[in-house]
C-alpha positions as a LaTeX table, in Angstrom:
\begin{tabular}{lrrr}
\hline
Residue & $x$ (\AA) & $y$ (\AA) & $z$ (\AA) \\
\hline
Met1 & $-13.52$ & $-3.14$ & 21.17 \\
Asn2 & $-17.26$ & $-3.34$ & 21.84 \\
Leu3 & $-17.71$ & $-0.33$ & 19.58 \\
Ile4 & $-16.12$ & $-2.25$ & 16.70 \\
Asn5 & $-18.52$ & $-5.16$ & 17.30 \\
Glu6 & $-21.43$ & $-2.74$ & 17.17 \\
Val7 & $-20.18$ & $-1.18$ & 13.94 \\
Glu8 & $-19.77$ & $-4.64$ & 12.39 \\
Ala9 & $-23.35$ & $-5.48$ & 13.33 \\
Ile10 & $-24.67$ & $-2.20$ & 11.92 \\
Thr11 & $-22.79$ & $-2.69$ & 8.65 \\
Ser12 & $-25.10$ & $-5.50$ & 7.56 \\
Thr13 & $-28.16$ & $-3.29$ & 8.06 \\
Ile14 & $-26.97$ & $-0.60$ & 5.64 \\
Ala15 & $-28.82$ & $-0.70$ & 2.36 \\
Gly16 & $-26.74$ & $-1.11$ & $-0.76$ \\
Ala17 & $-23.57$ & $-3.03$ & $-1.39$ \\
Arg18 & $-21.60$ & 0.14 & $-2.11$ \\
Gly19 & $-22.42$ & 1.68 & 1.28 \\
Gln20 & $-21.54$ & $-1.56$ & 3.05 \\
Ser21 & $-18.28$ & $-1.78$ & 1.12 \\
Arg22 & $-17.28$ & 1.79 & 1.99 \\
Leu23 & $-18.07$ & 1.27 & 5.66 \\
Arg24 & $-16.07$ & $-1.97$ & 5.77 \\
Met25 & $-13.13$ & $-0.23$ & 4.05 \\
Ser26 & $-13.20$ & 2.53 & 6.68 \\
Met27 & $-13.54$ & 0.01 & 9.48 \\
Ala28 & $-10.60$ & $-2.07$ & 8.19 \\
Gln29 & $-8.43$ & 1.05 & 7.97 \\
Ala30 & $-9.39$ & 2.16 & 11.49 \\
Leu31 & $-8.63$ & $-1.29$ & 12.90 \\
Ala32 & $-5.26$ & $-1.31$ & 11.15 \\
Asp33 & $-4.45$ & 2.17 & 12.46 \\
Phe34 & $-5.16$ & 0.96 & 16.00 \\
Gly35 & $-2.91$ & $-2.07$ & 15.54 \\
Glu36 & $-5.73$ & $-4.61$ & 15.27 \\
Leu37 & $-4.12$ & $-6.00$ & 12.14 \\
Glu38 & $-5.57$ & $-9.51$ & 12.06 \\
Arg39 & $-9.07$ & $-8.21$ & 12.60 \\
Ala40 & $-8.52$ & $-5.48$ & 9.99 \\
Glu41 & $-7.47$ & $-8.08$ & 7.46 \\
Ala42 & $-10.50$ & $-10.24$ & 8.23 \\
Val43 & $-12.82$ & $-7.26$ & 7.70 \\
Ala44 & $-11.03$ & $-6.35$ & 4.46 \\
Gln45 & $-11.35$ & $-9.91$ & 3.14 \\
Ser46 & $-15.15$ & $-9.64$ & 3.56 \\
Ile47 & $-15.37$ & $-6.60$ & 1.26 \\
Thr48 & $-16.95$ & $-6.80$ & $-2.16$ \\
Pro49 & $-16.30$ & $-5.68$ & $-4.87$ \\
Ser50 & $-12.77$ & $-6.97$ & $-5.28$ \\
Asp51 & $-11.31$ & $-3.55$ & $-6.20$ \\
Asp52 & $-12.46$ & $-2.13$ & $-2.86$ \\
Arg53 & $-11.13$ & $-5.21$ & $-1.07$ \\
Ser54 & $-7.77$ & $-4.76$ & $-2.78$ \\
Trp55 & $-7.52$ & $-1.09$ & $-1.70$ \\
Ala56 & $-8.42$ & $-2.02$ & 1.87 \\
Leu57 & $-5.78$ & $-4.78$ & 1.90 \\
Ala58 & $-3.21$ & $-2.36$ & 0.46 \\
Ser59 & $-3.93$ & 0.01 & 3.35 \\
Ile60 & $-3.45$ & $-2.85$ & 5.79 \\
Ala61 & $-0.12$ & $-3.75$ & 4.15 \\
Cys62 & 0.95 & $-0.14$ & 4.73 \\
Ala63 & $-0.13$ & $-0.36$ & 8.36 \\
Leu64 & 1.82 & $-3.61$ & 8.77 \\
Ala65 & 4.92 & $-1.87$ & 7.42 \\
Arg66 & 4.39 & 1.11 & 9.74 \\
His67 & 4.23 & $-1.38$ & 12.64 \\
Gly68 & 7.55 & $-2.88$ & 11.50 \\
Glu69 & 6.06 & $-6.10$ & 10.15 \\
Phe70 & 7.74 & $-5.81$ & 6.76 \\
Asp71 & 7.62 & $-9.53$ & 5.88 \\
Arg72 & 3.86 & $-9.70$ & 6.46 \\
Ala73 & 3.40 & $-6.40$ & 4.62 \\
Gln74 & 5.40 & $-7.74$ & 1.66 \\
Thr75 & 3.40 & $-10.97$ & 1.56 \\
Leu76 & 0.11 & $-9.09$ & 1.65 \\
Ala77 & 1.28 & $-6.56$ & $-0.96$ \\
Asp78 & 2.40 & $-9.37$ & $-3.28$ \\
Ser79 & $-1.05$ & $-10.95$ & $-3.03$ \\
Leu80 & $-2.70$ & $-7.86$ & $-4.49$ \\
Ile81 & $-3.67$ & $-8.17$ & $-8.13$ \\
Gly82 & $-4.19$ & $-4.52$ & $-9.03$ \\
Pro83 & $-0.92$ & $-2.76$ & $-9.97$ \\
Tyr84 & $-1.95$ & 0.52 & $-8.35$ \\
Gln85 & $-2.90$ & $-1.12$ & $-5.06$ \\
His86 & 0.27 & $-3.22$ & $-5.17$ \\
Ser87 & 2.44 & $-0.13$ & $-5.79$ \\
Tyr88 & 0.66 & 1.79 & $-3.03$ \\
Ala89 & 1.38 & $-0.98$ & $-0.51$ \\
Leu90 & 5.00 & $-1.30$ & $-1.62$ \\
Thr91 & 5.69 & 2.41 & $-1.17$ \\
Glu92 & 5.42 & 2.04 & 2.61 \\
Ile93 & 7.66 & $-1.05$ & 2.50 \\
Thr94 & 10.46 & 1.07 & 0.99 \\
Lys95 & 10.97 & 2.43 & 4.51 \\
Ala96 & 12.18 & $-0.96$ & 5.76 \\
Pro97 & 15.47 & $-0.80$ & 7.68 \\
Asp98 & 16.74 & $-3.79$ & 5.67 \\
Ser99 & 18.01 & $-2.21$ & 2.46 \\
Arg100 & 17.40 & $-5.44$ & 0.51 \\
Val101 & 13.72 & $-5.40$ & 1.43 \\
Ala102 & 13.48 & $-1.71$ & 0.58 \\
Ala103 & 15.33 & $-2.15$ & $-2.73$ \\
Arg104 & 13.05 & $-5.04$ & $-3.73$ \\
Ala105 & 10.01 & $-2.85$ & $-3.06$ \\
Val106 & 11.46 & $-0.07$ & $-5.21$ \\
Ala107 & 12.21 & $-2.52$ & $-8.02$ \\
Met108 & 8.69 & $-3.92$ & $-7.90$ \\
Ile109 & 7.21 & $-0.42$ & $-8.06$ \\
Phe110 & 9.27 & 0.19 & $-11.20$ \\
Ile111 & 8.05 & $-3.09$ & $-12.70$ \\
Leu112 & 4.43 & $-2.30$ & $-11.88$ \\
Gly113 & 4.78 & 1.04 & $-13.65$ \\
Asp114 & 3.15 & 3.36 & $-11.16$ \\
Arg115 & 3.56 & 6.29 & $-13.57$ \\
Trp116 & 6.71 & 7.42 & $-11.75$ \\
Arg117 & 5.00 & 9.16 & $-8.82$ \\
Gly118 & 5.22 & 6.11 & $-6.59$ \\
Val119 & 8.62 & 5.20 & $-7.98$ \\
Leu120 & 10.12 & 8.60 & $-7.20$ \\
Ala121 & 8.55 & 8.69 & $-3.75$ \\
Ala122 & 9.95 & 5.23 & $-2.99$ \\
Leu123 & 13.35 & 6.11 & $-4.37$ \\
Ala124 & 13.49 & 9.27 & $-2.26$ \\
Gln125 & 12.85 & 7.11 & 0.82 \\
Val126 & 15.54 & 4.56 & 0.06 \\
Gln127 & 18.22 & 6.85 & $-1.34$ \\
Pro128 & 17.43 & 10.59 & $-1.32$ \\
Gly129 & 20.56 & 11.43 & $-3.32$ \\
Ala130 & 19.50 & 9.07 & $-6.10$ \\
Leu131 & 17.00 & 11.56 & $-7.48$ \\
Thr132 & 19.76 & 14.10 & $-8.01$ \\
Ala133 & 21.90 & 11.43 & $-9.69$ \\
Ile134 & 19.03 & 10.49 & $-12.00$ \\
Ile135 & 18.44 & 14.12 & $-12.96$ \\
Asp136 & 22.17 & 14.59 & $-13.62$ \\
Glu137 & 22.24 & 11.45 & $-15.76$ \\
Leu138 & 19.19 & 12.54 & $-17.73$ \\
Asn139 & 20.83 & 15.92 & $-18.32$ \\
Asn140 & 23.99 & 14.13 & $-19.51$ \\
Leu141 & 21.97 & 12.00 & $-21.92$ \\
Ala142 & 20.12 & 15.07 & $-23.19$ \\
Ser143 & 23.39 & 16.90 & $-23.84$ \\
Leu144 & 24.77 & 13.90 & $-25.80$ \\
Glu145 & 21.71 & 13.93 & $-28.05$ \\
Arg146 & 22.27 & 17.58 & $-29.02$ \\
\hline
\end{tabular}
């Protein structure tokens, strides 16, 4: 991890807050992808502005879920203020083997109103046949209105 230490040191020498933020976001994601989740979260917490920090933390929540740490992923996702970042993090949590955890994530995505894309993706993960049932039900409602 000496390379990571070097990158962290170089980050502070980059001119401009935006460039530093983007580099820290990339570094947090790379750390999370390599399973260095605590360190990734620490890097993400140092990011400003808050919108960038929230996206980085959402990515880390996804990585936690991919590593099977669904409780930690859920806690981190629930700490996110932005609805889009929160929905993004929850989408990965829908893959939890515990159907209650997955169902809660789907329900939260609905509540957050992720313009249906995230909702449908999450629903397809939890219950692939549900999309067909929803389409059938919508068709039934449409035929009743005629």
